mmCIF file of N, CA and C in Angstrom:
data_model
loop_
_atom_site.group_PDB
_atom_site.id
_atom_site.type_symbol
_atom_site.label_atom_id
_atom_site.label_comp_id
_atom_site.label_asym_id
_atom_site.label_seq_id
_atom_site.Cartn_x
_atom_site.Cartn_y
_atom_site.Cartn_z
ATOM 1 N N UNK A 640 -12.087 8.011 1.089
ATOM 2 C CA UNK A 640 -12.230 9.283 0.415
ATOM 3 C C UNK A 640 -12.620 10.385 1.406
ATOM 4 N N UNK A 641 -13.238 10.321 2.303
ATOM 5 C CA UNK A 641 -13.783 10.896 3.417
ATOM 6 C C UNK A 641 -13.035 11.263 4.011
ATOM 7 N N UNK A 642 -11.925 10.550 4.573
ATOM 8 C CA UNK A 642 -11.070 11.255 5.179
ATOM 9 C C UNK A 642 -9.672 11.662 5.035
ATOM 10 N N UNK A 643 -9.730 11.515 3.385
ATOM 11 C CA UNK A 643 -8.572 11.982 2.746
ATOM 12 C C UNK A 643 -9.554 14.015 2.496
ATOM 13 N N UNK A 644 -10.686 13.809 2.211
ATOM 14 C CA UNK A 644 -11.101 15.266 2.350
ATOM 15 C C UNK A 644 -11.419 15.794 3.570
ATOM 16 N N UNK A 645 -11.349 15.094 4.616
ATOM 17 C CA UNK A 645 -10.917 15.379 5.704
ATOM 18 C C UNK A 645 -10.123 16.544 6.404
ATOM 19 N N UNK A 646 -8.983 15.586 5.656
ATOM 20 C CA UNK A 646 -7.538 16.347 5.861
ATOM 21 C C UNK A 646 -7.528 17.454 5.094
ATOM 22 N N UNK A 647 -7.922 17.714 4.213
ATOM 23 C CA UNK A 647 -8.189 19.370 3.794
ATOM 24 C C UNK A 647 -8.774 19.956 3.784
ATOM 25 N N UNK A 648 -9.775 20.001 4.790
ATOM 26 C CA UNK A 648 -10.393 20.878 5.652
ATOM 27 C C UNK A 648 -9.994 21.325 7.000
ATOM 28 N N UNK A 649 -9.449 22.496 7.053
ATOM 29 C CA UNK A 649 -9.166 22.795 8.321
ATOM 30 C C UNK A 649 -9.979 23.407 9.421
ATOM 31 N N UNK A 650 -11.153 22.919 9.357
ATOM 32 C CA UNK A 650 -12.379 23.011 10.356
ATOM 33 C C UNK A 650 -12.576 22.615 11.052
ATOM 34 N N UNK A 651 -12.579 23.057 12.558
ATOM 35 C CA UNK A 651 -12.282 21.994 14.192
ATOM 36 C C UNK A 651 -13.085 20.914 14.175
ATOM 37 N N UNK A 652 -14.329 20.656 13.244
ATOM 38 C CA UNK A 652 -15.841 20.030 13.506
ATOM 39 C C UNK A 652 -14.957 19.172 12.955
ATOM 40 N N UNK A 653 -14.375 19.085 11.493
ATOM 41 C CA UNK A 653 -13.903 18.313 10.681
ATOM 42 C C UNK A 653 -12.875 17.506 11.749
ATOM 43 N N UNK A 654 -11.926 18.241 12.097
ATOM 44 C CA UNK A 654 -11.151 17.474 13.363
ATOM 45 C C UNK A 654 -10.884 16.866 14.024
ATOM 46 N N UNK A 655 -12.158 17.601 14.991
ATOM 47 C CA UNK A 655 -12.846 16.838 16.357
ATOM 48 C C UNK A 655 -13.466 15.281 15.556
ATOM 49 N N UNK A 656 -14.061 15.130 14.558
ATOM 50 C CA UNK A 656 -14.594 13.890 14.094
ATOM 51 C C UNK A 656 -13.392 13.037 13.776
ATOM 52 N N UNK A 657 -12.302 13.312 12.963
ATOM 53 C CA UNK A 657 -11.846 12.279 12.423
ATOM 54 C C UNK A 657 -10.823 12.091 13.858
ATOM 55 N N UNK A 658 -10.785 12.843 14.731
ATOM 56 C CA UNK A 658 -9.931 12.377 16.108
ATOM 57 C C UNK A 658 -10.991 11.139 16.384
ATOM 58 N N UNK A 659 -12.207 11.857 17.269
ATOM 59 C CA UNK A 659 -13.040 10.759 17.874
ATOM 60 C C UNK A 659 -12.817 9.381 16.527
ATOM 61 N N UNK A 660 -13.264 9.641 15.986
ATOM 62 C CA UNK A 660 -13.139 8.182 14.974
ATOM 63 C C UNK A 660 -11.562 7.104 15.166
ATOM 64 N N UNK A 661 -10.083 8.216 15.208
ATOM 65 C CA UNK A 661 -9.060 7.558 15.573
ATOM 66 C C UNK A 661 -9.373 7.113 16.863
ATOM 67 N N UNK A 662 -9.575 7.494 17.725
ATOM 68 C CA UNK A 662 -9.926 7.536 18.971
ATOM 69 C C UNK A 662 -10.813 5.872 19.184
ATOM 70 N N UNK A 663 -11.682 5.488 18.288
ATOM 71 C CA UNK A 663 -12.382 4.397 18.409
ATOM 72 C C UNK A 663 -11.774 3.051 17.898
ATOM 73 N N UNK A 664 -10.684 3.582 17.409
ATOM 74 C CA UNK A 664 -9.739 2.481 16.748
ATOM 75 C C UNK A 664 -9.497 1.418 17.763
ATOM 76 N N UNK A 665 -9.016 0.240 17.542
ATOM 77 C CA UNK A 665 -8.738 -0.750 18.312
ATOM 78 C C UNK A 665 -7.194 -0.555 19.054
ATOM 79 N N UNK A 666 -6.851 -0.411 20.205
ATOM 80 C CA UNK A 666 -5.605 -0.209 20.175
ATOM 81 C C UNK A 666 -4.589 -0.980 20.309
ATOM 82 N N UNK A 667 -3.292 -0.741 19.525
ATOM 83 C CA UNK A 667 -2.286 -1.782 19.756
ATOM 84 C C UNK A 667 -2.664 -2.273 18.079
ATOM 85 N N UNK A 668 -3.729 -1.748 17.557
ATOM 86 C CA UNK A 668 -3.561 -2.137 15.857
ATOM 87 C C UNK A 668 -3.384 -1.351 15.031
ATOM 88 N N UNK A 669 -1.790 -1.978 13.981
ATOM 89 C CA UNK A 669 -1.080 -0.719 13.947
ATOM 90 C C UNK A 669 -2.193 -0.448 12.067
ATOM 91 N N UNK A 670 -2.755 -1.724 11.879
ATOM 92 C CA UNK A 670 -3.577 -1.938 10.655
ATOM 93 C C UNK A 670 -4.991 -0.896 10.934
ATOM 94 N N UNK A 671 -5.448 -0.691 12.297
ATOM 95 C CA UNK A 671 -6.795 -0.143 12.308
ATOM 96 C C UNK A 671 -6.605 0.966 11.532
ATOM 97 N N UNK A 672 -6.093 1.880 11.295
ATOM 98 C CA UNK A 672 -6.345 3.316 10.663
ATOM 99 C C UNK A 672 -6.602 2.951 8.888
ATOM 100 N N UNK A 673 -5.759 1.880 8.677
ATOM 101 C CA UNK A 673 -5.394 1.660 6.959
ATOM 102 C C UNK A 673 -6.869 0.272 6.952
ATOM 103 N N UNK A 674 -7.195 -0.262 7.748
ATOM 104 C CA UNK A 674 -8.073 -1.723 7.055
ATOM 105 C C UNK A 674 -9.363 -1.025 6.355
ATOM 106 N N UNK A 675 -9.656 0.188 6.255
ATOM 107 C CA UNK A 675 -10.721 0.533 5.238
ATOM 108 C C UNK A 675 -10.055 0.505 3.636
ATOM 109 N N UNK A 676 -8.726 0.968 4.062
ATOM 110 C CA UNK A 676 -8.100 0.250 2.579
ATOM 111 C C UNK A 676 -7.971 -0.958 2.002
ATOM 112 N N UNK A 677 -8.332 -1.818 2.483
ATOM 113 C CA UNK A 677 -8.513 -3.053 1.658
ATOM 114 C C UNK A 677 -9.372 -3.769 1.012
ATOM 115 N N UNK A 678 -10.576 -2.713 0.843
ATOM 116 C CA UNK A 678 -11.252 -3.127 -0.383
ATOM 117 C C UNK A 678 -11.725 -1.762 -0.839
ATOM 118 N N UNK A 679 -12.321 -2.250 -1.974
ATOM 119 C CA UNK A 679 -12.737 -1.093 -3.021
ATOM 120 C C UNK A 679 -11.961 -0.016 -4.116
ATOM 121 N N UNK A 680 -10.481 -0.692 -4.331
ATOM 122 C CA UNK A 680 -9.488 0.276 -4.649
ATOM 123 C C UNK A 680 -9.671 0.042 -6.205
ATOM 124 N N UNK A 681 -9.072 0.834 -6.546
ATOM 125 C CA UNK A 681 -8.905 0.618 -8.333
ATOM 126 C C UNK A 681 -7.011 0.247 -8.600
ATOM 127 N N UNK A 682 -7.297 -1.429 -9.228
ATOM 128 C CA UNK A 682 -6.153 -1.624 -10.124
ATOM 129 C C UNK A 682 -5.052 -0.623 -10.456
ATOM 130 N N UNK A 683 -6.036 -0.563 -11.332
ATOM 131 C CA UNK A 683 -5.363 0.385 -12.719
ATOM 132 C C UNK A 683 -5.065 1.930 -12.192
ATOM 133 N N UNK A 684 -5.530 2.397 -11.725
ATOM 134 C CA UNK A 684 -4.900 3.512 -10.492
ATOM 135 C C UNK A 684 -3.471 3.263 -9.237
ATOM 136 N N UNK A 685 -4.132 1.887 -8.827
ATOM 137 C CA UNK A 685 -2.967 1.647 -7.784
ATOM 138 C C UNK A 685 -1.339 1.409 -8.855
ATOM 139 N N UNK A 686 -1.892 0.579 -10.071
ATOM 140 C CA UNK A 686 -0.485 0.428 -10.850
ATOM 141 C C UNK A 686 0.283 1.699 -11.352
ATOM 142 N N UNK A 687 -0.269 3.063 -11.300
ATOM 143 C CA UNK A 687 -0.255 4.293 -11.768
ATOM 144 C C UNK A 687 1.028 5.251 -10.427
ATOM 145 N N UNK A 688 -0.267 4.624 -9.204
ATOM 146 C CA UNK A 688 0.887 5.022 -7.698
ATOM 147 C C UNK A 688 2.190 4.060 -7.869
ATOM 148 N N UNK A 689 1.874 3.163 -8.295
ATOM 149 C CA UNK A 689 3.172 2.211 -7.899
ATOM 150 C C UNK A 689 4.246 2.667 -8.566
ATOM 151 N N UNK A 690 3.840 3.093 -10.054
ATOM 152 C CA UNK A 690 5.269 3.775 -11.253
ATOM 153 C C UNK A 690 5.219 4.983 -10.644
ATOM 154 N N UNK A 691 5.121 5.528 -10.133
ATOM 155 C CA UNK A 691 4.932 6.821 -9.658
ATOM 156 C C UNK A 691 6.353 7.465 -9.236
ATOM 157 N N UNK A 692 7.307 8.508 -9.123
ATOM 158 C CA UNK A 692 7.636 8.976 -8.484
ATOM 159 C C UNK A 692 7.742 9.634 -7.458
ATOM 160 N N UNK A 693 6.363 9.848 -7.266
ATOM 161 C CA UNK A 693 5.613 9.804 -5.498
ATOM 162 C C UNK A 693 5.870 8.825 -4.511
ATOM 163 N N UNK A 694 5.897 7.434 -5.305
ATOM 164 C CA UNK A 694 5.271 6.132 -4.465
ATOM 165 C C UNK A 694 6.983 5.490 -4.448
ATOM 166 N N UNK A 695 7.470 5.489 -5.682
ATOM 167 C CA UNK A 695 8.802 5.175 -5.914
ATOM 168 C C UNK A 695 9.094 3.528 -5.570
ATOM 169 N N UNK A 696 7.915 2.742 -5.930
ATOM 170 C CA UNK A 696 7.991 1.583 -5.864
ATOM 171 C C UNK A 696 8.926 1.493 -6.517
ATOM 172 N N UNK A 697 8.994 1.394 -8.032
ATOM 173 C CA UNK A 697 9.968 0.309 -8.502
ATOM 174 C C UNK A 697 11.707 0.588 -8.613
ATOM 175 N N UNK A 698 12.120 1.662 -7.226
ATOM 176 C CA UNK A 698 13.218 1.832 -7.281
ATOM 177 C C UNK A 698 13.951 0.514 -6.605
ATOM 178 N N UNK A 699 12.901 -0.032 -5.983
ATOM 179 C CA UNK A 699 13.497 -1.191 -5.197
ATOM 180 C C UNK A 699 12.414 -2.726 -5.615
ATOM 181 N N UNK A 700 11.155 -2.397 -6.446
ATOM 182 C CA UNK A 700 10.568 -3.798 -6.620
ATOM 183 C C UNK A 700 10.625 -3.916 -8.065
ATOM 184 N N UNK A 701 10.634 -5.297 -8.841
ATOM 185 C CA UNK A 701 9.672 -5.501 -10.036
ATOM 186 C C UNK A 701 8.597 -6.266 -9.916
ATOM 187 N N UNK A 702 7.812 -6.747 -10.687
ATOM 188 C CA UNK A 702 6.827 -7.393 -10.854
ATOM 189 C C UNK A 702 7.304 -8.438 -11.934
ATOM 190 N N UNK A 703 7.237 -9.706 -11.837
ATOM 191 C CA UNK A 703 7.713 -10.828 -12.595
ATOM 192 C C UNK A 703 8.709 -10.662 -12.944
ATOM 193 N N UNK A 704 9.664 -9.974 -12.652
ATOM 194 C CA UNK A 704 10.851 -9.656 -13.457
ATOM 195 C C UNK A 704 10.504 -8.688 -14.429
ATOM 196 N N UNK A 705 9.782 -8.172 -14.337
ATOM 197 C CA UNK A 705 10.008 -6.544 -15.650
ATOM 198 C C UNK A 705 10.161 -5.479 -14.924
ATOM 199 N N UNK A 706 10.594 -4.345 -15.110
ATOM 200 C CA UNK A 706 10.576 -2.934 -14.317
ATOM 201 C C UNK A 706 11.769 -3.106 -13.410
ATOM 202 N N UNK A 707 11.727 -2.021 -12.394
ATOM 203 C CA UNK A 707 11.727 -1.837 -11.185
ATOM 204 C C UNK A 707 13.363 -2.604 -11.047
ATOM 205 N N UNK A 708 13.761 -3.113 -9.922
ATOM 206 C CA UNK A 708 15.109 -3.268 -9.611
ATOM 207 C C UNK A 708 14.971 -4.335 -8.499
ATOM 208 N N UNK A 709 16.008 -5.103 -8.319
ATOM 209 C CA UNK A 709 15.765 -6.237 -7.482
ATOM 210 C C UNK A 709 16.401 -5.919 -6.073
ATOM 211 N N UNK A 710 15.960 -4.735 -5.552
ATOM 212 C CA UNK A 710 16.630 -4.485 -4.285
ATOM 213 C C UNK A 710 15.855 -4.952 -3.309
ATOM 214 N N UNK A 711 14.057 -4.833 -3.830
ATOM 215 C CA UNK A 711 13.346 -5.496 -2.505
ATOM 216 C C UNK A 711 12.637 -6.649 -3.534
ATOM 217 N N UNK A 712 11.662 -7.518 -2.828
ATOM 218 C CA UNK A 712 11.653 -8.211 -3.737
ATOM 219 C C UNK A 712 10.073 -8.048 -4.716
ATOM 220 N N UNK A 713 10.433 -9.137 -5.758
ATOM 221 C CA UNK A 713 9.322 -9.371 -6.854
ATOM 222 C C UNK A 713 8.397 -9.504 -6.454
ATOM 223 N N UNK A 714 7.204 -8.359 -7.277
ATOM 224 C CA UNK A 714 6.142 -8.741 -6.298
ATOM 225 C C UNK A 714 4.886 -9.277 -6.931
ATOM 226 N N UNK A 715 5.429 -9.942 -8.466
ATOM 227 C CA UNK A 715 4.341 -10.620 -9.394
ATOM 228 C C UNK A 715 3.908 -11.902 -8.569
ATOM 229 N N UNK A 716 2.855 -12.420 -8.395
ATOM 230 C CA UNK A 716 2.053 -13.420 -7.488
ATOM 231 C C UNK A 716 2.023 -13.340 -6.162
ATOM 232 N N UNK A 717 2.417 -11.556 -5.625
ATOM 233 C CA UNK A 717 2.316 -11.608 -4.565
ATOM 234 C C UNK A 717 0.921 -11.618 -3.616
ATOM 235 N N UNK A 718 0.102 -11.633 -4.308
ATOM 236 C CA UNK A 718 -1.387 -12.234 -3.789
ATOM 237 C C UNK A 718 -1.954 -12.852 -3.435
ATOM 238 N N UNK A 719 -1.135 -14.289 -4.227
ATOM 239 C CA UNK A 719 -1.130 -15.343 -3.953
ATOM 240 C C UNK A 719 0.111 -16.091 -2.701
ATOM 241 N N UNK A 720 1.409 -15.471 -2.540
ATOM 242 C CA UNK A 720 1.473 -15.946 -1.309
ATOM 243 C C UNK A 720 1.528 -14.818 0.266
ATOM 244 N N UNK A 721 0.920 -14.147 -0.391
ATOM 245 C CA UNK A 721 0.675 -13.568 1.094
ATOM 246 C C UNK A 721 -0.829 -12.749 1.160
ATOM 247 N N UNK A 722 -1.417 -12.778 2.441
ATOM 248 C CA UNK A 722 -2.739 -12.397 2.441
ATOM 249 C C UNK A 722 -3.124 -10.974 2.332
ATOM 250 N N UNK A 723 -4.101 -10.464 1.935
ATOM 251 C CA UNK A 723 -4.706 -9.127 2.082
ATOM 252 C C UNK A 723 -3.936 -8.019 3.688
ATOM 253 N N UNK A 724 -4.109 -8.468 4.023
ATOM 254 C CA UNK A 724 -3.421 -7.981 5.382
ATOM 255 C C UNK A 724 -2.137 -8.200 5.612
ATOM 256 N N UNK A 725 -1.629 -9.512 5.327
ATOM 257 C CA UNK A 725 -0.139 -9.217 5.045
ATOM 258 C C UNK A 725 0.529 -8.002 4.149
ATOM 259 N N UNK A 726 0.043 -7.982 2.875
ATOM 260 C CA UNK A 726 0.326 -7.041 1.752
ATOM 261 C C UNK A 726 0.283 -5.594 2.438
ATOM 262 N N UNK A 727 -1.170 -5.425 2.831
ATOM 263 C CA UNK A 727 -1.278 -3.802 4.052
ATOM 264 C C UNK A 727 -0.043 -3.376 5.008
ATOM 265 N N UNK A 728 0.046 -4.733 5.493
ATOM 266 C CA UNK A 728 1.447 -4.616 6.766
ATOM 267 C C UNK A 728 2.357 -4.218 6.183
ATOM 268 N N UNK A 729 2.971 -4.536 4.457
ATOM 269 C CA UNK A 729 4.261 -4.459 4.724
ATOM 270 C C UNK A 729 4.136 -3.146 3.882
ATOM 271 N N UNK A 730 2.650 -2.456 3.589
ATOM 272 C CA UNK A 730 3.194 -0.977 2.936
ATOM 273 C C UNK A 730 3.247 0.031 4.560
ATOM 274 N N UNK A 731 2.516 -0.313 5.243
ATOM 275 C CA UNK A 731 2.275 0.281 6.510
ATOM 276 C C UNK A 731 3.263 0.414 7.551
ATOM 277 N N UNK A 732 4.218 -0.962 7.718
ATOM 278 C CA UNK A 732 5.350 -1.351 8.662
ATOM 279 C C UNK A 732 6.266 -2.174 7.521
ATOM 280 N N UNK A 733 6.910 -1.665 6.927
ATOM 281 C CA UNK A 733 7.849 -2.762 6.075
ATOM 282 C C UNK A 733 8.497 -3.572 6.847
ATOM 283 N N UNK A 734 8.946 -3.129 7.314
ATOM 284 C CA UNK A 734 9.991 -4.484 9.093
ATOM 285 C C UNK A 734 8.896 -5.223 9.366
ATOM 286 N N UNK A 735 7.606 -5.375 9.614
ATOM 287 C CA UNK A 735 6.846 -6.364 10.441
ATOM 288 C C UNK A 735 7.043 -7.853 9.558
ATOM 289 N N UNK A 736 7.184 -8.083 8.869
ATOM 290 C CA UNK A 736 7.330 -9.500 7.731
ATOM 291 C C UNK A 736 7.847 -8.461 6.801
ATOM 292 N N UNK A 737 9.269 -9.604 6.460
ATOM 293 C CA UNK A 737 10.236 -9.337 5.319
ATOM 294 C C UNK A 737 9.892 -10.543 4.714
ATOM 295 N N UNK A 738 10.333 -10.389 3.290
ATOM 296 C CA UNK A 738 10.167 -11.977 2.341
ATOM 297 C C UNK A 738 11.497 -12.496 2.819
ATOM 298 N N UNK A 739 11.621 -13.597 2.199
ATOM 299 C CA UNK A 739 12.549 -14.378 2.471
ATOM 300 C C UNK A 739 13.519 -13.722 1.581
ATOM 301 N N UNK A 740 14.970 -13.872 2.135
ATOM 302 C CA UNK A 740 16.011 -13.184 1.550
ATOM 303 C C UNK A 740 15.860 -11.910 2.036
ATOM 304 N N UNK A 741 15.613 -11.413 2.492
ATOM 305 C CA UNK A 741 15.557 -9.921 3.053
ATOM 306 C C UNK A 741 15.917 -9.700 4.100
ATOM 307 N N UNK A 742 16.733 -8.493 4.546
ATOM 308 C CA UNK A 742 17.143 -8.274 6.284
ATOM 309 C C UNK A 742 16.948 -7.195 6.500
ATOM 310 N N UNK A 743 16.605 -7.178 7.579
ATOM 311 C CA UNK A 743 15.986 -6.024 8.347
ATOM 312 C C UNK A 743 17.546 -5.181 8.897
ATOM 313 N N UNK A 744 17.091 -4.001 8.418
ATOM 314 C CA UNK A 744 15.670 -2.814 8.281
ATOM 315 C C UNK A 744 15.590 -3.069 6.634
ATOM 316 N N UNK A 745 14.333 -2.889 6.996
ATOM 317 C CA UNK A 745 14.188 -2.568 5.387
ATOM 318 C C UNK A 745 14.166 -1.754 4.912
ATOM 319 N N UNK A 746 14.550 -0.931 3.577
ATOM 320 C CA UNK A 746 15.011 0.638 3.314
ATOM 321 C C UNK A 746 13.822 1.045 2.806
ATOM 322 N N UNK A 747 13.117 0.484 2.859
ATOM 323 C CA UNK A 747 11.494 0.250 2.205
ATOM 324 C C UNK A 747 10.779 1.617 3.373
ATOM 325 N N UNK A 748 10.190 3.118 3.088
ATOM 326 C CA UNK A 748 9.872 3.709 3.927
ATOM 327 C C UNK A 748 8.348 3.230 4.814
ATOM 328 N N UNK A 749 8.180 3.647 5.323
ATOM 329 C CA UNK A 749 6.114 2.968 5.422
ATOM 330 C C UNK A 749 5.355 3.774 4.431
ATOM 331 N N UNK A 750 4.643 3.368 3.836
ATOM 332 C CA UNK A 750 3.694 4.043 3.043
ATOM 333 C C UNK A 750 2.879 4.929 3.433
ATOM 334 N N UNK A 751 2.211 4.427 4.948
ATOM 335 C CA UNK A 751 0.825 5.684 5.319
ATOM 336 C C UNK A 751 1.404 6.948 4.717
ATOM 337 N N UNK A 752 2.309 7.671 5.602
ATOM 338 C CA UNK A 752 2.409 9.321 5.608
ATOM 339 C C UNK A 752 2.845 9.537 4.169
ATOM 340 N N UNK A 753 3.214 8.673 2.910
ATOM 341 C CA UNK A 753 3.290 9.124 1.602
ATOM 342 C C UNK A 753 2.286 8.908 1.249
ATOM 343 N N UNK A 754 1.716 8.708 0.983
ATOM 344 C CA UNK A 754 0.340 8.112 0.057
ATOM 345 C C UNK A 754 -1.005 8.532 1.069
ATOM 346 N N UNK A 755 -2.276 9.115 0.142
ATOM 347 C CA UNK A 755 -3.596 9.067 0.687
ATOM 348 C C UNK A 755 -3.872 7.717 0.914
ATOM 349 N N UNK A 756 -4.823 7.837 1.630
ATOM 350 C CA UNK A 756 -6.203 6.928 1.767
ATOM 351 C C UNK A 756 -5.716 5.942 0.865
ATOM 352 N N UNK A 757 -6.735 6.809 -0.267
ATOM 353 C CA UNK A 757 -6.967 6.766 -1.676
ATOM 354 C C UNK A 757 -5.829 6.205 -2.131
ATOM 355 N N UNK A 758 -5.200 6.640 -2.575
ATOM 356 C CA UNK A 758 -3.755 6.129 -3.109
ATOM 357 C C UNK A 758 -3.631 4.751 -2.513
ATOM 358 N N UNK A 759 -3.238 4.437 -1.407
ATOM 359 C CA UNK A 759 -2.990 3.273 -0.450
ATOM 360 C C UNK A 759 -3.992 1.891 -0.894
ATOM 361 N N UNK A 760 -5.254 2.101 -0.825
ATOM 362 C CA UNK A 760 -6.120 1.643 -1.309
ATOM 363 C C UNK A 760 -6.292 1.150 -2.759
ATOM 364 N N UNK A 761 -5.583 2.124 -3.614
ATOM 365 C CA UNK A 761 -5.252 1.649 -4.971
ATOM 366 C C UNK A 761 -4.638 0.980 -5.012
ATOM 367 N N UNK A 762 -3.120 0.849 -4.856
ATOM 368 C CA UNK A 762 -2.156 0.367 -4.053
ATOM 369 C C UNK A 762 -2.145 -1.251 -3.772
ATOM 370 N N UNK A 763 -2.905 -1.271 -2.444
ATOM 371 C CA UNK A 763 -3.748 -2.507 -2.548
ATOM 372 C C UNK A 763 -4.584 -3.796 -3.485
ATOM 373 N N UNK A 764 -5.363 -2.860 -4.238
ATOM 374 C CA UNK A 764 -5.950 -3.437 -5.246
ATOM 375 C C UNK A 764 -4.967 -3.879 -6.183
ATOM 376 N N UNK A 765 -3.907 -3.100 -6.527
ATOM 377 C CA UNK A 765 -3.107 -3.419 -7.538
ATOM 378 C C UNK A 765 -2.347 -4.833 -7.029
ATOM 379 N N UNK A 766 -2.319 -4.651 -5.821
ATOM 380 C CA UNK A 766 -0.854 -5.807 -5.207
ATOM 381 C C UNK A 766 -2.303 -7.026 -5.141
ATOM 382 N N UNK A 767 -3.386 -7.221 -4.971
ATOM 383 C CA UNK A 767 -3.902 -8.048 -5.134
ATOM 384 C C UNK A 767 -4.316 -8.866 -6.629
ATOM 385 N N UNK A 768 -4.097 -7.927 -7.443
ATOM 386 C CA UNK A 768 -4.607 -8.183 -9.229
ATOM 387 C C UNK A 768 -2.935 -8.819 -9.462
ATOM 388 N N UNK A 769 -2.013 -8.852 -8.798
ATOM 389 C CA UNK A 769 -0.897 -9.692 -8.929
ATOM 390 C C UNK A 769 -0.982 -11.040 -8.180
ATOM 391 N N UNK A 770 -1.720 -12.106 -8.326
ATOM 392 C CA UNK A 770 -2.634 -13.122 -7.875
ATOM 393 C C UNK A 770 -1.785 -14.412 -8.162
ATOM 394 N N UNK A 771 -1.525 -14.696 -9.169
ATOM 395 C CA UNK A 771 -0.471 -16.000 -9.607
ATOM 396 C C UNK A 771 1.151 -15.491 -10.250
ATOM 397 N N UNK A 772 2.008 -16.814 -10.048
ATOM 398 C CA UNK A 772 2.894 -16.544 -10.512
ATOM 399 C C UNK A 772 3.075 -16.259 -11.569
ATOM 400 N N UNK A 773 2.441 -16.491 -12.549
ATOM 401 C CA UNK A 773 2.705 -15.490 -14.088
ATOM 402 C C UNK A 773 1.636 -14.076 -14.096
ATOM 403 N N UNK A 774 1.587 -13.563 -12.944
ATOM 404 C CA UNK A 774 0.990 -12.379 -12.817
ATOM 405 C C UNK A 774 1.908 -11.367 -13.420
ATOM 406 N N UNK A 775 2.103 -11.052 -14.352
ATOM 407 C CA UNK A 775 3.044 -9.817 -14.736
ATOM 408 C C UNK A 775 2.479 -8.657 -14.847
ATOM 409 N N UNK A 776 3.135 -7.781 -14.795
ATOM 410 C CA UNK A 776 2.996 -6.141 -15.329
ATOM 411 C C UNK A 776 1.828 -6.408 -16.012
ATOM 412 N N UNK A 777 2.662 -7.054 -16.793
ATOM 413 C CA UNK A 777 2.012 -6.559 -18.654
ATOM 414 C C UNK A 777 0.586 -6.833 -18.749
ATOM 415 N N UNK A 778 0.315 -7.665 -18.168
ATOM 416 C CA UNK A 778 -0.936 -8.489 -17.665
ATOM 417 C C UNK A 778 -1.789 -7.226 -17.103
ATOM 418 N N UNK A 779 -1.413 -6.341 -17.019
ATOM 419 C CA UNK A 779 -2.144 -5.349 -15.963
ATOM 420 C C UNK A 779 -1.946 -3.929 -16.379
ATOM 421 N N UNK A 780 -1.172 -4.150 -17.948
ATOM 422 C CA UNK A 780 -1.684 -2.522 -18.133
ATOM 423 C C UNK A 780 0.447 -1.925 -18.220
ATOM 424 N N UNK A 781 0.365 -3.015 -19.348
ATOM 425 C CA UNK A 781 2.013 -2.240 -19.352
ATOM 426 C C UNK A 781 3.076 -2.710 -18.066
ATOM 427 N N UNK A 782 4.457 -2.684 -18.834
ATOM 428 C CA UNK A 782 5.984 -3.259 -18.075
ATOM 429 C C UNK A 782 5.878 -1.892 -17.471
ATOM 430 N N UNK A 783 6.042 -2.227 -15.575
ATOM 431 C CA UNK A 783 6.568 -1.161 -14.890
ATOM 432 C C UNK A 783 7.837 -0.795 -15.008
#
């Protein structure tokens, strides 16, 4: 949240901090800027970005088979087979791990520069509350 209000402040102090802070990042990790997103997000918000026409997930995903379109893939129990940090990677770098059946490039854009913080973080939470294979939508607040 901090440094999504950050960014709309155009005050050098404001600046100069969130540089030095990039600046302390680990380098060569393309996850350091986004791993404060992986905890603390809200569900039911991230499922909100995901229908979104902002976020434009489900032009290419569904969730268990409801919603969305089977261009990239299903992403009901995706919690369960891939880890917290996997899930980050592929909104962050979609090419770094494709699911199976998938070829690179992926038309999938990166998420950072669309989405806040905030958003991203929701985001997250949501792709984690999709945990088992009968994880559906509906399960979570309505068919995307």
């Amino acid at each position: 949240d901090l440094l999504d209000a950050a960014r709309a402040v155009p005050a050098p102090a404001v600046e100069t901090a969130v540089a030095a802070w990039r600046a302390s990042l680990p380098a060569g990790d393309e996850l350091a800027p986004y791993r404060l997103t992986l905890t603390g997000g809200d569900a039911v918000r991230g499922r909100a970005v995901f229908l979104s026409d902002h976020a434009m997930c489900t032009k290419c995903h569904k969730v268990s088979g409801e919603g969305g379109s089977d261009a990239g893939p299903d992403l009901g129990g995706v919690a369960s087979r891939r880890s917290a940090e996997e899930r980050l990677l592929a909104l962050v770098n979609p090419n770094a791990q494709l699911a199976p059946g998938f070829a690179a490039p992926s038309a999938m854009p990166p998420m950072g520069p669309l989405l806040s913080l905030r958003e991203m973080r929701d985001v997250v939470a949501y792709l984690t509350s999709l945990a088992g294979p009968g994880a559906s939508a509906s399960a979570h607040g309505g068919t995307p």
